[in-house]
Amino acid sequence: MPLPDVLRALLTANGPSGVEAAPAKVWRDAASSFAEVAVDAMGSSIARVAGTAGGRTVAIVGHIDEIGLIVTHIDEKGFLWFAGVGGWDPQILVGQRVVLSTAGGEIPGVIGKKAIHLLKKEERDKVPDLKDLHIDVGAKDGDEAKRLVRIGDTAVIDAPPIELPNDRAVSKAMDNRLGAFVAYEAARLVAEAGGAKGDVVAVAAVQEEIGLNGARGAAYSIDPDAAIAVDVTHATDAPGIDPKEVGEHAFGSGAVLERGTTLHPALFERLEAAAKEKGIPYTLTASSGRTGTDADVIHFSRGGVPTQVVSIPLRYMHSPVEMVQVSDVLAAANVIAAFCLALEADATFPR
């Protein structure tokens, strides 16, 4: 199946942590066709589908930021030096094209390092650090570079989506525009079905990659009765991955439902029941403490929020070639929508 138009638009927009305005606008514009849309002070986008019977409010939270770079120094020759925004493997960055967001608009650049011909043996054997890399925007000197770029401008890898055979697609920012899309799509499905008994609130949260910050603020302000965090997890049918460590979540196996010490068992049981009833494919994973998702701050918001995680199998995480199978994305949206639509108005979540 083709990449959904809204997902393609989200992946094409550039928005590292703290600078998510472009993808957030795409998300809000799409959600405004079926929901009441707002944005909070941190920049997280909120789309509320009103309930039909005064039932429980469910928040569906996917973060919309991507990992990126931030300019920390511009030298006299016009080269830009940078720090990472989020977790980078520096080897991934060598030789990449980037797009910088500046006051004058987006401009292209490349990430450079000393050519292999010039490296000493000990340098060839060493994995590069971020401090060994620079961005070249073609400036002839520092003055020209400073007219184009300011300290604090951000960049992302220039790697727009490409569709592959077997329902697969590759792009930068799959982590976690996929989660933001699933939150949007689940809410859209609920609206299309005439609404759930309680409000369904989709959230495109900001700043996850630098501290789960947007979800923390959104959970406090929305104060939901239950929450589902949507993120990516490692597809286990790629080379070098041990299912004994991370579970089994091959491409095409559907949504990943998580059980864990901080997650609410009643929500898991309801999600699994919805998947079984609707014939939606899924696999299971387990966490012994932190989940590494927005759920880690949502579950203790205010007096506590029953929280669950639904994930999407992904290959090559935190790279320009993150790969997903589209059917798994839609399975995640469908199981969450089915859960919301099946939730009784007076549902309780005992623990």
Tab-separated table of C-alpha atoms in Angstrom:
chain	number	residue	atom	x	y	z
A	1	MET	CA	0.000	0.000	0.000
A	2	PRO	CA	1.272	3.542	-0.647
A	3	LEU	CA	2.617	5.780	2.091
A	4	PRO	CA	-0.378	7.766	3.447
A	5	ASP	CA	-0.322	11.391	2.282
A	6	VAL	CA	-0.340	12.831	5.806
A	7	LEU	CA	2.552	10.591	6.851
A	8	ARG	CA	4.537	11.557	3.754
A	9	ALA	CA	3.990	15.242	4.508
A	10	LEU	CA	5.091	14.732	8.131
A	11	LEU	CA	8.265	12.927	7.062
A	12	THR	CA	9.097	15.591	4.493
A	13	ALA	CA	8.826	18.443	7.001
A	14	ASN	CA	11.955	19.215	9.023
A	15	GLY	CA	11.664	19.593	12.787
A	16	PRO	CA	14.306	18.581	15.331
A	17	SER	CA	13.587	18.742	19.064
A	18	GLY	CA	12.629	22.264	20.079
A	19	VAL	CA	12.056	23.402	16.483
A	20	GLU	CA	9.047	21.288	15.504
A	21	ALA	CA	6.860	24.040	13.994
A	22	ALA	CA	6.884	22.721	10.402
A	23	PRO	CA	5.728	19.134	11.052
A	24	ALA	CA	3.412	20.354	13.827
A	25	LYS	CA	1.608	22.593	11.332
A	26	VAL	CA	1.204	19.670	8.935
A	27	TRP	CA	-0.278	17.589	11.756
A	28	ARG	CA	-2.663	20.290	12.987
A	29	ASP	CA	-3.862	21.156	9.486
A	30	ALA	CA	-4.678	17.501	8.843
A	31	ALA	CA	-6.371	16.952	12.215
A	32	SER	CA	-8.494	20.101	11.931
A	33	SER	CA	-10.730	18.299	9.419
A	34	PHE	CA	-12.228	16.095	12.163
A	35	ALA	CA	-11.165	17.437	15.589
A	36	GLU	CA	-10.911	20.539	17.734
A	37	VAL	CA	-7.245	21.494	17.403
A	38	ALA	CA	-5.027	23.507	19.740
A	39	VAL	CA	-1.357	24.044	20.528
A	40	ASP	CA	0.102	24.428	24.021
A	41	ALA	CA	2.845	26.767	25.230
A	42	MET	CA	5.584	24.218	24.552
A	43	GLY	CA	4.422	23.630	20.976
A	44	SER	CA	2.732	20.256	21.418
A	45	SER	CA	-0.307	19.907	19.165
A	46	ILE	CA	-3.613	18.595	20.534
A	47	ALA	CA	-6.606	17.291	18.563
A	48	ARG	CA	-9.721	16.476	20.580
A	49	VAL	CA	-12.550	14.288	19.261
A	50	ALA	CA	-15.489	14.904	21.570
A	51	GLY	CA	-17.080	11.932	23.283
A	52	THR	CA	-20.738	10.998	22.920
A	53	ALA	CA	-21.613	9.918	26.471
A	54	GLY	CA	-19.435	11.770	28.977
A	55	GLY	CA	-17.062	8.812	29.226
A	56	ARG	CA	-13.368	8.469	29.999
A	57	THR	CA	-10.842	10.726	28.294
A	58	VAL	CA	-8.068	8.851	26.482
A	59	ALA	CA	-4.894	10.607	25.348
A	60	ILE	CA	-2.923	9.124	22.432
A	61	VAL	CA	0.580	10.594	22.457
A	62	GLY	CA	3.195	10.346	19.710
A	63	HIS	CA	6.180	12.663	19.657
A	64	ILE	CA	6.719	14.730	16.522
A	65	ASP	CA	10.354	15.796	16.961
A	66	GLU	CA	13.308	14.172	15.213
A	67	ILE	CA	16.970	14.048	16.143
A	68	GLY	CA	19.079	16.840	14.658
A	69	LEU	CA	22.100	19.094	15.015
A	70	ILE	CA	22.636	22.589	16.430
A	71	VAL	CA	25.344	25.015	15.295
A	72	THR	CA	27.707	25.921	18.145
A	73	HIS	CA	30.563	27.702	16.318
A	74	ILE	CA	31.350	29.278	12.941
A	75	ASP	CA	35.071	29.504	12.198
A	76	GLU	CA	36.957	32.072	10.126
A	77	LYS	CA	36.999	29.765	7.085
A	78	GLY	CA	33.207	29.429	7.087
A	79	PHE	CA	32.892	25.913	8.509
A	80	LEU	CA	30.105	25.204	11.004
A	81	TRP	CA	30.735	23.159	14.133
A	82	PHE	CA	27.838	21.539	15.902
A	83	ALA	CA	26.437	19.457	18.734
A	84	GLY	CA	23.859	16.705	18.515
A	85	VAL	CA	20.186	17.235	19.357
A	86	GLY	CA	19.226	13.762	20.530
A	87	GLY	CA	21.213	10.545	20.337
A	88	TRP	CA	23.508	10.192	17.311
A	89	ASP	CA	25.931	7.504	16.238
A	90	PRO	CA	28.608	9.829	14.760
A	91	GLN	CA	29.479	7.268	12.077
A	92	ILE	CA	25.998	7.801	10.608
A	93	LEU	CA	26.693	11.491	9.991
A	94	VAL	CA	29.862	11.224	7.910
A	95	GLY	CA	29.230	12.377	4.338
A	96	GLN	CA	25.553	13.204	4.818
A	97	ARG	CA	23.661	16.050	3.214
A	98	VAL	CA	21.801	18.288	5.676
A	99	VAL	CA	19.183	21.015	5.633
A	100	LEU	CA	19.705	23.957	7.984
A	101	SER	CA	16.793	26.054	9.231
A	102	THR	CA	17.881	29.700	9.281
A	103	ALA	CA	16.325	33.149	9.531
A	104	GLY	CA	16.452	33.317	5.728
A	105	GLY	CA	14.851	29.915	5.232
A	106	GLU	CA	16.201	26.424	4.690
A	107	ILE	CA	19.666	26.080	3.147
A	108	PRO	CA	21.631	22.976	2.157
A	109	GLY	CA	24.938	21.793	3.528
A	110	VAL	CA	27.097	18.707	3.842
A	111	ILE	CA	28.841	17.076	6.788
A	112	GLY	CA	32.542	16.747	6.174
A	113	LYS	CA	35.624	15.238	7.770
A	114	LYS	CA	39.198	14.699	6.736
A	115	ALA	CA	39.377	12.429	3.652
A	116	ILE	CA	40.572	8.853	4.192
A	117	HIS	CA	43.672	9.539	2.062
A	118	LEU	CA	44.861	12.061	4.656
A	119	LEU	CA	44.162	10.000	7.771
A	120	LYS	CA	46.994	8.468	9.759
A	121	LYS	CA	46.584	4.758	10.542
A	122	GLU	CA	45.512	5.410	14.116
A	123	GLU	CA	42.920	7.887	12.858
A	124	ARG	CA	41.517	5.373	10.366
A	125	ASP	CA	40.974	2.849	13.154
A	126	LYS	CA	39.141	5.356	15.339
A	127	VAL	CA	35.389	5.968	15.244
A	128	PRO	CA	34.861	9.712	14.644
A	129	ASP	CA	33.452	11.927	17.376
A	130	LEU	CA	30.956	14.692	16.684
A	131	LYS	CA	33.765	17.163	17.423
A	132	ASP	CA	35.685	15.750	14.439
A	133	LEU	CA	32.889	16.653	12.017
A	134	HIS	CA	31.786	19.961	10.518
A	135	ILE	CA	29.078	21.322	8.217
A	136	ASP	CA	30.094	22.972	4.948
A	137	VAL	CA	27.508	25.283	3.352
A	138	GLY	CA	29.842	26.416	0.563
A	139	ALA	CA	30.723	29.731	2.209
A	140	LYS	CA	33.998	31.302	1.061
A	141	ASP	CA	34.835	32.562	4.557
A	142	GLY	CA	33.486	33.099	8.062
A	143	ASP	CA	31.830	36.414	7.254
A	144	GLU	CA	29.768	34.888	4.464
A	145	ALA	CA	28.870	31.881	6.619
A	146	LYS	CA	27.706	34.186	9.413
A	147	ARG	CA	25.447	36.035	6.974
A	148	LEU	CA	23.791	32.735	6.152
A	149	VAL	CA	23.754	30.944	9.504
A	150	ARG	CA	23.628	31.960	13.160
A	151	ILE	CA	24.830	30.165	16.255
A	152	GLY	CA	21.852	28.114	17.464
A	153	ASP	CA	20.434	27.337	14.024
A	154	THR	CA	19.500	23.687	13.654
A	155	ALA	CA	19.912	21.076	10.946
A	156	VAL	CA	18.503	17.681	10.035
A	157	ILE	CA	19.622	15.022	7.597
A	158	ASP	CA	18.287	15.579	4.075
A	159	ALA	CA	16.670	12.178	3.447
A	160	PRO	CA	13.052	12.404	2.266
A	161	PRO	CA	10.795	9.320	2.106
A	162	ILE	CA	11.221	6.636	-0.530
A	163	GLU	CA	8.804	3.763	-1.117
A	164	LEU	CA	10.268	0.271	-1.477
A	165	PRO	CA	8.761	-3.086	-2.475
A	166	ASN	CA	6.727	-5.207	-0.058
A	167	ASP	CA	4.860	-2.301	1.555
A	168	ARG	CA	8.064	-0.802	2.973
A	169	ALA	CA	9.304	2.765	3.116
A	170	VAL	CA	12.534	4.508	4.127
A	171	SER	CA	13.010	8.029	5.495
A	172	LYS	CA	14.646	10.119	8.126
A	173	ALA	CA	12.388	11.032	11.074
A	174	MET	CA	10.329	7.829	11.085
A	175	ASP	CA	11.216	8.071	14.803
A	176	ASN	CA	8.773	9.388	15.633
A	177	ARG	CA	6.628	10.963	12.951
A	178	LEU	CA	5.192	7.449	12.838
A	179	GLY	CA	3.914	7.819	16.399
A	180	ALA	CA	2.502	11.276	15.693
A	181	PHE	CA	0.789	9.895	12.589
A	182	VAL	CA	-0.677	6.942	14.503
A	183	ALA	CA	-2.089	9.314	17.141
A	184	TYR	CA	-3.647	11.384	14.350
A	185	GLU	CA	-4.942	8.360	12.441
A	186	ALA	CA	-6.420	6.623	15.498
A	187	ALA	CA	-8.310	9.802	16.401
A	188	ARG	CA	-9.464	10.171	12.791
A	189	LEU	CA	-10.805	6.607	12.796
A	190	VAL	CA	-12.678	7.297	16.033
A	191	ALA	CA	-14.195	10.447	14.553
A	192	GLU	CA	-15.127	8.569	11.361
A	193	ALA	CA	-16.933	5.975	13.493
A	194	GLY	CA	-19.026	8.695	15.151
A	195	GLY	CA	-16.899	9.172	18.268
A	196	ALA	CA	-16.119	7.139	21.363
A	197	LYS	CA	-18.089	7.430	24.591
A	198	GLY	CA	-15.424	9.719	26.047
A	199	ASP	CA	-13.098	12.304	24.526
A	200	VAL	CA	-10.201	10.964	22.464
A	201	VAL	CA	-7.291	13.405	22.509
A	202	ALA	CA	-4.463	12.913	20.004
A	203	VAL	CA	-1.193	14.630	20.903
A	204	ALA	CA	1.845	15.366	18.731
A	205	ALA	CA	4.297	15.976	21.555
A	206	VAL	CA	7.508	17.990	21.236
A	207	GLN	CA	10.993	17.546	22.689
A	208	GLU	CA	10.870	13.800	23.381
A	209	GLU	CA	14.407	13.185	22.143
A	210	ILE	CA	15.849	15.638	24.670
A	211	GLY	CA	13.898	14.632	27.770
A	212	LEU	CA	10.242	13.648	27.122
A	213	ASN	CA	9.399	17.283	27.790
A	214	GLY	CA	6.335	17.908	25.621
A	215	ALA	CA	4.472	14.843	26.844
A	216	ARG	CA	5.095	15.867	30.448
A	217	GLY	CA	3.365	19.215	29.930
A	218	ALA	CA	0.569	17.822	27.752
A	219	ALA	CA	-0.291	15.038	30.212
A	220	TYR	CA	-0.565	17.540	33.041
A	221	SER	CA	-2.831	19.927	31.125
A	222	ILE	CA	-5.067	17.285	29.511
A	223	ASP	CA	-5.335	15.215	32.722
A	224	PRO	CA	-6.608	12.107	30.897
A	225	ASP	CA	-8.212	9.078	32.507
A	226	ALA	CA	-5.915	6.839	30.438
A	227	ALA	CA	-3.070	7.353	27.989
A	228	ILE	CA	-1.365	5.433	25.214
A	229	ALA	CA	2.148	6.432	24.165
A	230	VAL	CA	2.982	5.527	20.567
A	231	ASP	CA	6.593	5.103	19.492
A	232	VAL	CA	8.884	2.888	17.447
A	233	THR	CA	10.716	-0.222	18.569
A	234	HIS	CA	13.443	-2.316	16.967
A	235	ALA	CA	12.292	-4.665	14.213
A	236	THR	CA	13.891	-7.979	15.063
A	237	ASP	CA	14.196	-9.439	11.561
A	238	ALA	CA	17.282	-7.341	10.772
A	239	PRO	CA	20.791	-8.835	11.083
A	240	GLY	CA	22.516	-8.818	14.459
A	241	ILE	CA	19.428	-8.466	16.681
A	242	ASP	CA	18.816	-11.043	19.407
A	243	PRO	CA	15.088	-11.699	20.032
A	244	LYS	CA	15.969	-13.001	23.502
A	245	GLU	CA	16.915	-9.438	24.419
A	246	VAL	CA	14.256	-7.371	22.660
A	247	GLY	CA	11.474	-9.790	21.702
A	248	GLU	CA	10.247	-10.763	18.247
A	249	HIS	CA	8.706	-8.026	16.112
A	250	ALA	CA	9.299	-8.767	12.444
A	251	PHE	CA	8.068	-6.575	9.626
A	252	GLY	CA	4.469	-7.445	8.892
A	253	SER	CA	3.726	-8.680	12.421
A	254	GLY	CA	1.571	-5.651	13.256
A	255	ALA	CA	1.495	-3.435	16.326
A	256	VAL	CA	3.697	-4.134	19.353
A	257	LEU	CA	1.813	-4.133	22.670
A	258	GLU	CA	4.006	-3.639	25.717
A	259	ARG	CA	3.709	-5.076	29.207
A	260	GLY	CA	5.842	-3.608	31.975
A	261	THR	CA	6.193	-2.594	35.570
A	262	THR	CA	5.182	1.029	35.015
A	263	LEU	CA	2.455	0.211	32.495
A	264	HIS	CA	-1.133	-0.469	33.421
A	265	PRO	CA	-2.211	-4.123	33.077
A	266	ALA	CA	-5.895	-3.304	32.597
A	267	LEU	CA	-5.100	-1.183	29.543
A	268	PHE	CA	-2.959	-3.944	28.094
A	269	GLU	CA	-5.751	-6.486	28.497
A	270	ARG	CA	-8.231	-4.169	26.788
A	271	LEU	CA	-5.845	-3.438	23.908
A	272	GLU	CA	-5.105	-7.117	23.388
A	273	ALA	CA	-8.827	-7.933	23.488
A	274	ALA	CA	-9.498	-5.239	20.869
A	275	ALA	CA	-6.755	-6.631	18.621
A	276	LYS	CA	-8.136	-10.156	18.907
A	277	GLU	CA	-11.730	-9.097	18.309
A	278	LYS	CA	-10.875	-7.086	15.194
A	279	GLY	CA	-8.267	-9.523	13.871
A	280	ILE	CA	-5.494	-6.908	14.046
A	281	PRO	CA	-2.001	-8.459	14.040
A	282	TYR	CA	0.208	-7.764	17.053
A	283	THR	CA	3.202	-8.991	19.019
A	284	LEU	CA	4.219	-8.523	22.655
A	285	THR	CA	7.213	-6.947	24.331
A	286	ALA	CA	8.142	-6.431	27.977
A	287	SER	CA	9.935	-3.718	29.959
A	288	SER	CA	11.266	-4.078	33.482
A	289	GLY	CA	11.364	-0.356	34.267
A	290	ARG	CA	11.713	2.563	31.868
A	291	THR	CA	10.109	2.105	28.471
A	292	GLY	CA	12.217	4.769	26.748
A	293	THR	CA	9.021	6.468	25.551
A	294	ASP	CA	6.756	9.333	26.597
A	295	ALA	CA	4.968	6.850	28.858
A	296	ASP	CA	7.828	7.282	31.325
A	297	VAL	CA	6.588	10.766	32.270
A	298	ILE	CA	2.889	10.400	31.501
A	299	HIS	CA	2.236	7.582	33.969
A	300	PHE	CA	3.108	9.652	37.046
A	301	SER	CA	1.519	12.931	35.915
A	302	ARG	CA	-0.543	14.550	38.680
A	303	GLY	CA	-1.829	11.676	40.804
A	304	GLY	CA	-0.944	9.082	38.164
A	305	VAL	CA	-2.351	8.114	34.767
A	306	PRO	CA	-3.041	4.524	33.656
A	307	THR	CA	-0.656	4.297	30.702
A	308	GLN	CA	0.188	1.825	27.967
A	309	VAL	CA	2.705	1.733	25.077
A	310	VAL	CA	1.950	0.694	21.512
A	311	SER	CA	4.970	0.516	19.207
A	312	ILE	CA	5.803	0.035	15.530
A	313	PRO	CA	8.688	-2.196	14.376
A	314	LEU	CA	11.455	-0.110	12.786
A	315	ARG	CA	14.800	-0.936	11.217
A	316	TYR	CA	17.923	1.255	11.435
A	317	MET	CA	16.684	3.580	14.186
A	318	HIS	CA	18.304	7.035	14.500
A	319	SER	CA	19.637	6.986	10.964
A	320	PRO	CA	18.705	8.601	7.627
A	321	VAL	CA	17.380	5.244	6.385
A	322	GLU	CA	14.842	4.285	9.038
A	323	MET	CA	12.645	1.624	7.472
A	324	VAL	CA	9.084	0.577	8.274
A	325	GLN	CA	6.354	-1.637	6.860
A	326	VAL	CA	3.260	0.503	6.326
A	327	SER	CA	0.840	-2.240	7.363
A	328	ASP	CA	2.395	-2.248	10.849
A	329	VAL	CA	1.776	1.502	11.164
A	330	LEU	CA	-1.880	1.104	10.250
A	331	ALA	CA	-2.243	-1.878	12.606
A	332	ALA	CA	-1.109	0.341	15.487
A	333	ALA	CA	-3.668	3.017	14.586
A	334	ASN	CA	-6.439	0.458	14.167
A	335	VAL	CA	-5.887	-1.303	17.494
A	336	ILE	CA	-5.834	2.001	19.396
A	337	ALA	CA	-9.013	3.188	17.653
A	338	ALA	CA	-10.719	-0.135	18.415
A	339	PHE	CA	-9.681	0.169	22.076
A	340	CYS	CA	-11.142	3.694	22.312
A	341	LEU	CA	-14.405	2.760	20.607
A	342	ALA	CA	-14.902	-0.259	22.866
A	343	LEU	CA	-14.274	1.640	26.115
A	344	GLU	CA	-17.400	1.905	28.248
A	345	ALA	CA	-18.406	5.309	29.568
A	346	ASP	CA	-17.983	4.144	33.166
A	347	ALA	CA	-14.825	2.089	32.565
A	348	THR	CA	-12.446	1.680	35.498
A	349	PHE	CA	-8.814	0.668	35.476
A	350	PRO	CA	-8.117	-1.228	38.712
A	351	ARG	CA	-4.572	-2.119	39.638
